[in-house]
Coordinates of C-alpha atoms in Angstrom, one line a residue:
M10 CA 44.6 17.0 -43.8
K11 CA 45.2 15.2 -47.1
F12 CA 47.4 12.2 -47.9
D13 CA 48.6 11.0 -51.3
T14 CA 48.7 7.5 -50.0
K15 CA 46.1 5.4 -51.7
Q16 CA 43.5 3.9 -49.3
E17 CA 40.3 2.0 -49.7
S18 CA 37.5 4.6 -49.5
F19 CA 34.2 4.5 -47.6
D20 CA 32.4 3.1 -50.6
G21 CA 35.0 0.4 -51.3
T22 CA 36.8 2.3 -54.2
V23 CA 40.3 3.6 -54.2
S24 CA 40.9 7.3 -54.0
S25 CA 44.1 9.2 -53.6
E26 CA 42.3 12.3 -52.3
I27 CA 40.4 10.8 -49.3
D28 CA 41.3 12.2 -46.0
S29 CA 42.7 9.2 -44.1
T30 CA 41.7 10.8 -40.7
L31 CA 38.1 10.9 -41.8
Y32 CA 38.3 7.4 -43.2
N33 CA 39.6 6.0 -39.9
F34 CA 37.1 8.1 -38.0
I35 CA 34.3 6.4 -39.9
K36 CA 36.0 3.0 -39.9
Y37 CA 36.3 2.8 -36.1
L38 CA 33.2 4.7 -35.1
P39 CA 30.8 2.4 -33.2
G40 CA 27.7 1.6 -35.1
C41 CA 26.6 0.7 -38.6
I42 CA 27.2 3.9 -40.7
Y43 CA 25.8 4.1 -44.2
L44 CA 24.8 6.4 -47.0
K45 CA 21.8 5.9 -49.2
D46 CA 20.5 7.7 -52.3
I47 CA 17.0 9.1 -52.7
N48 CA 15.8 5.7 -53.9
G49 CA 17.2 3.8 -50.9
R50 CA 20.2 2.2 -52.6
Y51 CA 23.3 2.0 -50.5
L52 CA 26.1 4.2 -51.7
A53 CA 28.5 3.5 -48.9
C54 CA 28.8 1.6 -45.6
S55 CA 31.2 1.1 -42.7
D56 CA 33.0 -2.1 -41.9
Y57 CA 31.0 -2.5 -38.7
L58 CA 27.7 -2.7 -40.7
L59 CA 29.1 -5.7 -42.7
T60 CA 30.3 -7.5 -39.5
D61 CA 27.3 -6.8 -37.4
S62 CA 24.8 -7.7 -40.2
A63 CA 26.6 -10.9 -41.1
L64 CA 27.0 -9.7 -44.7
A65 CA 30.0 -11.1 -46.5
S66 CA 31.3 -7.9 -48.3
R67 CA 30.5 -4.5 -49.6
K68 CA 29.8 -5.9 -53.0
I69 CA 26.7 -7.5 -51.6
V70 CA 25.5 -4.1 -50.1
I71 CA 26.6 -1.3 -52.4
G72 CA 24.0 -0.5 -55.1
Q73 CA 21.3 -2.6 -53.3
A74 CA 18.2 -1.4 -51.4
D75 CA 16.9 -2.8 -48.1
H76 CA 14.3 -4.9 -50.0
D77 CA 17.2 -6.7 -51.8
L78 CA 18.9 -7.5 -48.5
F79 CA 16.1 -8.1 -45.9
D80 CA 12.7 -9.7 -45.7
R81 CA 9.9 -7.4 -46.9
H82 CA 8.4 -7.0 -43.4
Y83 CA 11.7 -5.5 -42.1
A84 CA 12.6 -3.7 -45.3
D85 CA 9.3 -1.8 -45.3
Q86 CA 10.0 -0.5 -41.9
L87 CA 13.4 0.7 -42.8
R88 CA 12.2 2.4 -46.1
Q89 CA 9.4 4.1 -44.2
N90 CA 11.9 5.8 -41.9
D91 CA 14.1 6.8 -44.8
L92 CA 11.1 8.4 -46.6
Q93 CA 10.2 10.3 -43.4
V94 CA 13.7 11.9 -43.5
I95 CA 13.5 12.7 -47.2
D96 CA 10.0 14.1 -47.0
T97 CA 10.6 16.3 -44.0
H98 CA 14.3 17.1 -44.3
Q99 CA 14.4 16.3 -40.6
T100 CA 16.7 14.1 -38.5
I101 CA 14.8 11.2 -36.8
V102 CA 15.7 8.7 -34.1
A103 CA 13.9 5.4 -34.1
E104 CA 14.2 1.7 -33.5
E105 CA 14.5 -0.8 -36.4
T106 CA 14.5 -4.5 -36.5
I107 CA 16.1 -6.8 -39.2
R108 CA 16.5 -10.5 -39.7
L109 CA 19.1 -12.0 -42.1
S110 CA 19.9 -15.5 -43.4
D111 CA 21.1 -16.5 -39.9
H112 CA 17.5 -16.1 -38.8
V113 CA 18.5 -13.9 -35.8
E114 CA 16.6 -10.7 -35.2
R115 CA 18.7 -7.7 -34.5
I116 CA 17.3 -4.5 -32.9
Y117 CA 18.9 -1.2 -33.7
Q118 CA 18.7 2.3 -32.2
V119 CA 19.0 4.4 -35.4
I120 CA 19.6 8.1 -36.2
K121 CA 18.9 9.1 -39.8
A122 CA 19.6 12.6 -41.3
P123 CA 19.2 14.2 -44.7
F124 CA 22.4 14.3 -46.9
Y125 CA 23.1 17.1 -49.3
D126 CA 25.6 17.7 -52.1
N127 CA 27.8 20.8 -52.4
S128 CA 25.0 22.8 -54.0
G129 CA 22.6 22.1 -51.2
E130 CA 20.5 19.6 -53.0
L131 CA 19.1 16.6 -51.1
I132 CA 20.7 13.5 -52.6
G133 CA 19.9 10.9 -49.9
I134 CA 20.2 10.1 -46.2
I135 CA 23.1 9.2 -43.9
G136 CA 22.5 7.0 -40.9
N137 CA 24.1 5.3 -37.9
S138 CA 22.5 2.2 -36.4
I139 CA 23.6 0.9 -32.9
N140 CA 22.9 -2.7 -32.2
I141 CA 20.8 -2.7 -28.9
T142 CA 19.7 -6.3 -29.1
S143 CA 21.5 -7.4 -25.9
L144 CA 20.2 -4.3 -24.2
K145 CA 16.6 -5.1 -25.2
Q146 CA 17.0 -8.7 -24.1
T147 CA 18.3 -7.5 -20.7
Q148 CA 15.4 -5.0 -20.4
A149 CA 12.9 -7.7 -21.3
A150 CA 14.4 -10.0 -18.7
L151 CA 14.3 -7.3 -16.1
Q152 CA 10.7 -6.4 -17.0
N153 CA 9.7 -10.0 -16.8
A154 CA 11.4 -10.4 -13.4
K155 CA 9.7 -7.2 -12.2
E156 CA 6.3 -8.5 -13.3
K157 CA 6.9 -11.8 -11.6
A158 CA 8.1 -10.1 -8.4
E159 CA 5.0 -7.8 -8.5
I160 CA 2.7 -10.9 -8.9
A161 CA 4.5 -12.7 -6.1
N162 CA 4.3 -9.6 -3.9
Q163 CA 0.6 -9.2 -4.7
A164 CA 0.0 -12.9 -3.9
K165 CA 1.9 -12.4 -0.6
S166 CA -0.1 -9.3 0.3
N167 CA -3.4 -11.1 -0.6
F168 CA -2.3 -14.1 1.5
L169 CA -1.4 -11.8 4.5
A170 CA -4.7 -10.0 4.2
T171 CA -6.7 -13.3 3.9
I172 CA -4.9 -15.1 6.7
S173 CA -5.3 -12.0 9.0
H174 CA -9.0 -11.9 8.2
E175 CA -9.3 -15.6 8.9
F176 CA -7.5 -15.2 12.2
R177 CA -10.1 -12.8 13.4
T178 CA -13.0 -15.3 13.2
P179 CA -11.7 -17.8 15.9
L180 CA -10.1 -15.0 17.8
N181 CA -13.5 -13.3 18.0
A182 CA -14.9 -16.4 19.7
I183 CA -12.1 -16.6 22.2
F184 CA -12.2 -12.9 23.0
V185 CA -15.9 -12.6 23.4
M186 CA -16.3 -15.8 25.5
A187 CA -13.4 -14.6 27.7
Q188 CA -15.3 -11.3 28.2
I189 CA -18.5 -13.2 29.1
L190 CA -16.6 -15.4 31.6
A191 CA -15.0 -12.4 33.1
E192 CA -18.4 -11.2 34.3
Q193 CA -19.1 -14.4 36.2
N194 CA -18.4 -15.1 39.9
L195 CA -14.8 -16.4 39.6
T196 CA -12.1 -17.2 42.0
K197 CA -9.0 -15.0 42.1
D198 CA -7.1 -17.6 40.1
Q199 CA -9.8 -18.0 37.5
Q200 CA -10.1 -14.2 37.1
S201 CA -6.3 -14.1 36.6
A202 CA -6.5 -16.8 33.9
I203 CA -9.3 -14.9 32.1
N204 CA -7.4 -11.7 32.2
T205 CA -4.4 -13.5 30.6
I206 CA -6.7 -14.7 27.8
L207 CA -8.0 -11.2 27.3
D208 CA -4.6 -9.6 27.3
S209 CA -3.2 -12.3 24.9
S210 CA -6.3 -11.8 22.6
Q211 CA -5.7 -8.0 22.5
H212 CA -2.0 -8.6 21.8
L213 CA -2.9 -10.9 18.9
T214 CA -5.4 -8.4 17.6
K215 CA -2.6 -5.8 17.5
L216 CA -0.3 -8.2 15.6
I217 CA -3.1 -8.9 13.1
N218 CA -3.7 -5.2 12.6
D219 CA 0.0 -4.6 11.9
I220 CA 0.0 -7.4 9.4
L221 CA -3.0 -6.0 7.6
V222 CA -1.5 -2.5 7.4
F223 CA 1.8 -4.0 6.3
A224 CA 0.0 -5.9 3.5
K225 CA -1.7 -2.8 2.2
I226 CA 1.6 -0.8 2.3
E227 CA 3.3 -3.6 0.4
A228 CA 0.6 -3.6 -2.2
N229 CA 0.6 0.2 -2.4
K230 CA -3.1 0.3 -1.4
I231 CA -2.9 2.6 1.5
Q232 CA -4.9 5.8 0.7
L233 CA -5.1 8.8 2.9
H234 CA -8.6 10.1 3.7
Y235 CA -8.4 13.8 4.8
E236 CA -11.2 15.0 7.0
L237 CA -11.9 17.8 9.4
L238 CA -11.0 16.4 12.8
D239 CA -10.7 17.5 16.4
F240 CA -7.0 17.0 16.9
H241 CA -6.9 17.5 20.6
H242 CA -9.7 15.0 21.1
L243 CA -8.0 12.5 18.8
I244 CA -4.8 12.6 20.9
S245 CA -6.5 12.5 24.3
S246 CA -9.0 9.7 23.3
T247 CA -6.2 7.6 21.8
V248 CA -4.1 8.0 24.9
T249 CA -7.1 7.2 27.1
N250 CA -8.0 4.1 25.0
I251 CA -4.5 2.7 25.3
S252 CA -4.1 3.5 29.0
H253 CA -5.7 0.2 30.0
Q254 CA -2.4 -1.5 29.0
L255 CA -0.8 0.3 32.0
E256 CA -2.9 -1.5 34.6
N257 CA -0.7 -3.0 37.4
Q258 CA 2.3 -1.0 36.1
S259 CA 4.0 1.9 37.8
I260 CA 3.9 4.2 34.8
Q261 CA 2.5 7.7 34.6
L262 CA 1.0 8.7 31.2
N263 CA 1.2 12.4 30.4
I264 CA 0.0 14.7 27.6
H265 CA 1.7 18.1 27.0
Y266 CA 0.0 20.5 24.5
D267 CA 1.7 23.5 23.0
H268 CA -1.1 26.2 23.3
H269 CA -0.4 27.2 19.7
V270 CA -1.6 23.8 18.4
P271 CA -5.0 24.4 16.7
K272 CA -7.9 22.4 18.0
T273 CA -9.2 21.5 14.5
M274 CA -7.4 20.7 11.3
L275 CA -7.6 18.7 8.1
S276 CA -5.8 15.4 8.2
D277 CA -6.2 11.6 8.2
A278 CA -7.5 10.6 11.5
N279 CA -6.9 6.9 11.0
A280 CA -3.3 7.3 10.0
L281 CA -2.6 9.6 13.0
R282 CA -4.3 7.2 15.4
Q283 CA -2.4 4.2 14.0
I284 CA 0.9 6.0 14.3
L285 CA 0.2 7.2 17.9
I286 CA -1.0 3.7 19.0
N287 CA 2.1 2.0 17.6
L288 CA 4.4 4.6 19.3
L289 CA 2.6 4.3 22.6
S290 CA 2.5 0.5 22.5
N291 CA 6.2 0.5 21.9
A292 CA 6.8 2.9 24.8
I293 CA 4.7 0.8 27.1
K294 CA 6.3 -2.4 26.0
F295 CA 9.8 -1.2 26.8
T296 CA 9.1 0.8 30.0
D297 CA 8.7 -1.0 33.3
T298 CA 8.5 2.1 35.6
G299 CA 8.6 5.8 35.2
E300 CA 6.6 7.8 32.8
I301 CA 5.5 8.1 29.1
T302 CA 4.8 11.6 27.7
V303 CA 3.0 12.6 24.6
S304 CA 4.1 16.1 23.5
V305 CA 2.4 18.1 20.7
E306 CA 3.8 21.3 19.4
K307 CA 3.3 23.6 16.4
M308 CA 6.4 24.4 14.4
D309 CA 5.9 27.9 13.1
S310 CA 9.0 27.9 10.9
T311 CA 7.7 25.0 8.7
R312 CA 3.9 25.1 9.5
Q313 CA 4.0 21.6 10.7
I314 CA 2.7 19.7 13.8
K315 CA 5.3 17.7 15.7
V316 CA 4.2 14.8 18.0
S317 CA 6.7 13.2 20.3
V318 CA 6.3 10.1 22.4
S319 CA 9.0 9.9 25.2
D320 CA 9.5 7.2 27.7
T321 CA 11.9 6.4 30.6
G322 CA 12.3 2.8 29.5
I323 CA 15.3 0.6 28.5
G324 CA 16.4 2.7 25.6
I325 CA 18.0 1.5 22.4
S326 CA 21.6 0.8 21.7
A327 CA 23.6 2.9 19.3
E328 CA 24.2 -0.2 17.2
F329 CA 20.5 -0.9 16.8
L330 CA 19.3 2.7 16.4
P331 CA 20.0 3.1 12.6
H332 CA 17.8 0.0 12.0
A333 CA 14.9 1.0 14.2
F334 CA 12.5 1.7 11.3
D335 CA 13.5 -1.4 9.3
R336 CA 10.8 -3.9 8.7
F337 CA 10.7 -7.0 10.9
T338 CA 13.5 -5.5 13.1
Q339 CA 13.3 -6.1 16.8
L340 CA 15.3 -4.8 19.6
D341 CA 16.0 -8.3 20.9
S342 CA 15.8 -11.1 18.4
S343 CA 17.0 -13.9 20.8
Y344 CA 14.8 -16.9 21.6
T345 CA 14.5 -15.6 25.2
R346 CA 13.5 -12.1 24.3
K347 CA 11.1 -10.5 26.8
H348 CA 9.3 -8.1 24.6
M349 CA 6.8 -9.5 22.1
G350 CA 6.0 -8.0 18.8
S351 CA 6.0 -8.3 15.0
G352 CA 8.8 -5.9 14.3
L353 CA 6.5 -3.9 12.0
G354 CA 5.3 -1.1 14.3
L355 CA 7.9 1.6 13.6
S356 CA 8.2 0.6 10.0
I357 CA 4.4 1.1 9.6
C358 CA 4.7 4.5 11.3
K359 CA 7.5 5.5 8.9
N360 CA 5.4 4.6 5.9
L361 CA 2.3 6.4 7.1
V362 CA 4.2 9.5 8.0
E363 CA 5.9 9.6 4.6
L364 CA 2.5 9.2 2.9
M365 CA 1.4 12.3 4.9
K366 CA 4.4 14.2 3.6
G367 CA 6.0 14.3 7.0
D368 CA 9.1 13.1 8.7
I369 CA 9.9 10.7 11.5
G370 CA 13.0 10.3 13.8
I371 CA 14.2 8.6 17.0
N372 CA 16.5 9.6 19.8
S373 CA 17.5 7.2 22.4
T374 CA 20.0 6.4 25.1
E375 CA 20.4 2.9 26.4
N376 CA 19.0 2.4 29.9
K377 CA 17.7 6.0 30.0
G378 CA 14.8 6.1 27.5
T379 CA 13.6 6.8 24.0
T380 CA 11.8 9.6 22.1
V381 CA 10.2 8.9 18.8
W382 CA 8.8 12.0 17.0
F383 CA 7.0 12.6 13.8
T384 CA 5.8 15.7 11.9
F385 CA 3.1 16.3 9.4
P386 CA 1.9 19.4 7.5
L387 CA -0.6 21.7 9.3
D388 CA -3.8 22.3 7.4
E389 CA -5.9 24.5 9.7
S390 CA -9.7 24.9 9.4
N391 CA -12.0 27.4 11.1
H392 CA -15.1 25.2 10.6
T393 CA -17.1 24.1 13.6
F394 CA -16.5 20.5 14.6
N395 CA -18.5 17.7 16.2
T396 CA -16.3 15.5 18.4
E397 CA -18.7 12.6 17.7
E398 CA -17.0 12.4 14.3
T399 CA -13.9 11.0 15.9
K400 CA -15.4 8.5 18.2
K401 CA -13.8 5.1 18.1
T402 CA -14.1 1.8 19.8
P403 CA -13.6 2.3 23.5
P404 CA -11.0 0.3 25.5
L405 CA -12.0 -3.0 27.1
V406 CA -14.1 -2.1 30.1
K407 CA -16.4 -4.1 32.4
L408 CA -19.9 -4.7 31.1
N409 CA -22.7 -3.0 33.1
N410 CA -25.3 -5.2 34.7
T411 CA -28.2 -3.3 33.1
K412 CA -30.5 -5.5 31.1
V413 CA -31.3 -4.3 27.6
K414 CA -35.0 -3.4 27.1
K415 CA -36.3 -6.6 25.5
K416 CA -35.4 -6.5 21.8
H417 CA -35.7 -9.0 19.0
L418 CA -32.6 -9.2 16.9
L419 CA -31.8 -10.7 13.5
I420 CA -28.3 -12.3 13.6
I421 CA -26.7 -12.8 10.2
E422 CA -23.6 -14.9 10.8
D423 CA -22.3 -18.0 9.0
D424 CA -19.6 -19.1 11.5
L425 CA -21.0 -21.4 14.1
L426 CA -18.6 -20.3 16.8
N427 CA -19.5 -16.6 16.3
Q428 CA -23.2 -17.5 16.3
K429 CA -22.7 -19.2 19.7
V430 CA -20.8 -16.3 21.3
L431 CA -23.3 -13.7 20.0
T432 CA -26.3 -15.7 21.2
T433 CA -24.7 -16.4 24.6
F434 CA -24.1 -12.7 25.1
L435 CA -27.5 -11.5 23.8
S436 CA -29.3 -14.0 26.0
Q437 CA -27.5 -12.6 29.0
L438 CA -28.7 -9.1 27.9
G439 CA -32.3 -10.4 27.8
C440 CA -32.7 -10.2 24.1
T441 CA -34.4 -12.7 21.8
F442 CA -33.1 -13.5 18.3
E443 CA -33.3 -15.4 15.1
I444 CA -30.2 -16.7 13.2
A445 CA -29.5 -16.7 9.5
S446 CA -26.4 -18.4 8.2
T447 CA -26.7 -17.2 4.6
G448 CA -27.7 -13.9 2.9
K449 CA -30.8 -15.5 1.3
Q450 CA -31.9 -17.0 4.6
A451 CA -31.5 -13.6 6.3
I452 CA -33.7 -11.9 3.7
T453 CA -36.4 -14.7 4.2
L454 CA -36.3 -14.3 8.0
F455 CA -36.5 -10.5 7.7
E456 CA -39.5 -10.6 5.4
K457 CA -41.3 -13.1 7.8
S458 CA -40.6 -11.4 11.2
N459 CA -40.2 -8.0 12.8
F460 CA -36.9 -7.1 14.3
D461 CA -35.6 -4.3 16.5
I462 CA -32.0 -4.5 15.4
V463 CA -30.0 -6.4 12.7
L464 CA -26.5 -7.7 13.4
S465 CA -24.9 -8.6 10.1
D466 CA -21.5 -10.2 9.2
L467 CA -20.2 -9.3 5.8
G468 CA -18.6 -12.5 4.5
L469 CA -21.5 -14.8 3.8
P470 CA -21.4 -18.0 1.6
D471 CA -24.0 -16.8 -1.0
I472 CA -24.6 -13.1 -1.2
S473 CA -22.5 -10.6 0.8
G474 CA -23.7 -8.9 4.0
I475 CA -23.3 -5.6 2.1
D476 CA -26.0 -6.7 -0.4
V477 CA -28.2 -7.9 2.5
I478 CA -28.0 -4.5 4.1
K479 CA -28.8 -2.8 0.8
H480 CA -31.9 -5.0 0.3
I481 CA -33.2 -4.4 3.8
R482 CA -32.9 -0.6 3.2
T483 CA -35.0 -0.9 0.1
T484 CA -38.0 -2.2 2.1
K485 CA -40.5 -0.1 4.0
K486 CA -40.0 -1.8 7.4
G487 CA -36.2 -1.8 6.9
K488 CA -35.8 1.8 5.9
N489 CA -35.0 3.1 9.4
L490 CA -34.2 -0.2 11.1
P491 CA -30.9 0.0 13.1
I492 CA -28.3 -2.2 11.4
I493 CA -24.9 -3.0 13.0
A494 CA -22.3 -4.4 10.7
L495 CA -19.8 -6.9 12.2
T496 CA -16.7 -7.3 10.2
A497 CA -13.3 -8.9 10.3
H498 CA -12.1 -6.4 7.8
A499 CA -10.3 -3.6 9.7
F500 CA -9.7 -0.8 7.2
K501 CA -11.6 2.5 6.8
E502 CA -12.7 1.7 3.2
D503 CA -14.4 -1.5 4.6
A504 CA -16.3 0.5 7.2
D505 CA -17.2 3.1 4.6
S506 CA -18.6 0.4 2.4
C507 CA -20.9 -0.7 5.2
L508 CA -22.0 2.8 6.0
Q509 CA -22.7 3.6 2.4
A510 CA -24.8 0.4 2.1
G511 CA -26.9 1.6 5.0
A512 CA -25.4 0.3 8.2
N513 CA -25.7 2.6 11.2
E514 CA -22.7 1.3 13.1
V515 CA -19.6 -0.8 12.2
I516 CA -17.9 -3.0 14.8
T517 CA -14.7 -4.7 13.9
K518 CA -13.9 -8.2 15.2
P519 CA -12.8 -9.3 17.7
I520 CA -15.8 -7.6 19.3
V521 CA -15.5 -5.5 22.5
L522 CA -18.7 -6.5 24.2
S523 CA -19.0 -3.2 26.1
T524 CA -19.2 -1.5 22.7
L525 CA -21.8 -3.9 21.4
Q526 CA -23.8 -3.6 24.6
S527 CA -23.8 0.1 24.4
V528 CA -24.8 0.2 20.7
I529 CA -27.7 -2.3 21.4
Q530 CA -28.8 -0.3 24.4
Q531 CA -28.9 2.9 22.4
G532 CA -30.4 1.2 19.4
H533 CA -33.1 3.3 17.9
H534 CA -34.6 3.8 14.4
V535 CA -32.2 6.1 12.6
S536 CA -33.0 7.7 9.3
T537 CA -30.4 6.9 6.6
A538 CA -32.1 8.9 3.9

């Protein structure tokens, strides 16, 4: 549509032929619109370019090039983009930065396209630049906040991991000494007191483990380790190991297998065991009488395994149920709450299940019971399987009275309390020993004396226990010597590091003495080659 009315045109001249609709379109279109010739001189520009760039009038712009208006550093960047359009005859999208006399940098999202005359000859470029300075500042602020949050989160995770590790050292002394005392001729009241110490120590150990797993989840450091495992054995051994918590309780613990569930499969044994332990611990915590049932079934429609833990306990209210998997959420948060816990158990289960590409859910009726179920993909294997691969620390049981055939041990431990508890226990077993408080001292003692077994902590003040183990394995007399690593680090990768260094066994603190006794009794020269 044409109007005879004279208007100011795009380039600042007056034309009676300009289409007023097109003029207004360009005038009010957001962004700095401009037309340049082949040499980069401005032929026309919109009002917005003048306002946004703090330029006084078109007279300052028209006929000028970027090098006439902006500092060379910025003008070079703009001209380079113009030449790319001219050379390629292609539209480009880029970011450009300019700074004017007000000394304020402006960042623009630009689109530049080739501009042709009526004969099709390239005569310049046309562009539109949108000021995104505020957006960039907001993005930078968000990125800075994100980085600070990540640093703070990492610091928190490191703190949790460190403090959990440090808790294990004094806890080990309490736990081991209580086990030693439990074997003495005690009165009924004394035995009851010792049992309370043992139960509390095990409860604290569970809390520490939850904190460690939570710290790794928060730091995105949980990695799954798929291996061929005897799934039936994993379920039954985990249930057996946790059944000691049911002593003096009128609760029956059941396992129901669907006969279609394969015996062996590829999965992460540690993740499955952690999930099952947390679910069983919760069920035991909230069930006074009745039964707890572990059900395992194969879901043919989705080729998944479904594991359910059901109890006849107090159940969960409808109000609380939607928050059951939230972190730090507890059924009863009052000061007088009966059931202890960190509020992390179900949240950890949810994270582990999701890592395994599975699903988890909960059904509950208050005062009738709860069922928590989870699924994970089935990856069957027809390979033969040795159930020894799934062996784990047994539950706390009474020590046997059999003296260990006299053995001479090298104890590598820097903590005086842990030295005392180990030497007290080993003396009762009839063993002799020498103690090293540092890695260098351990190597010196090893070179001077002959030992039947080495017990080594990992966190030593000079060189690590891992390096000590590696050194021992390089020697002729240490090549096949049984080495037991004692560690307050509870993750699989920590145990793997010990085994790769040459340890034959890894025992996590706090130490279950029946486990240590069994390992020492069975100690023999094992080839690690």
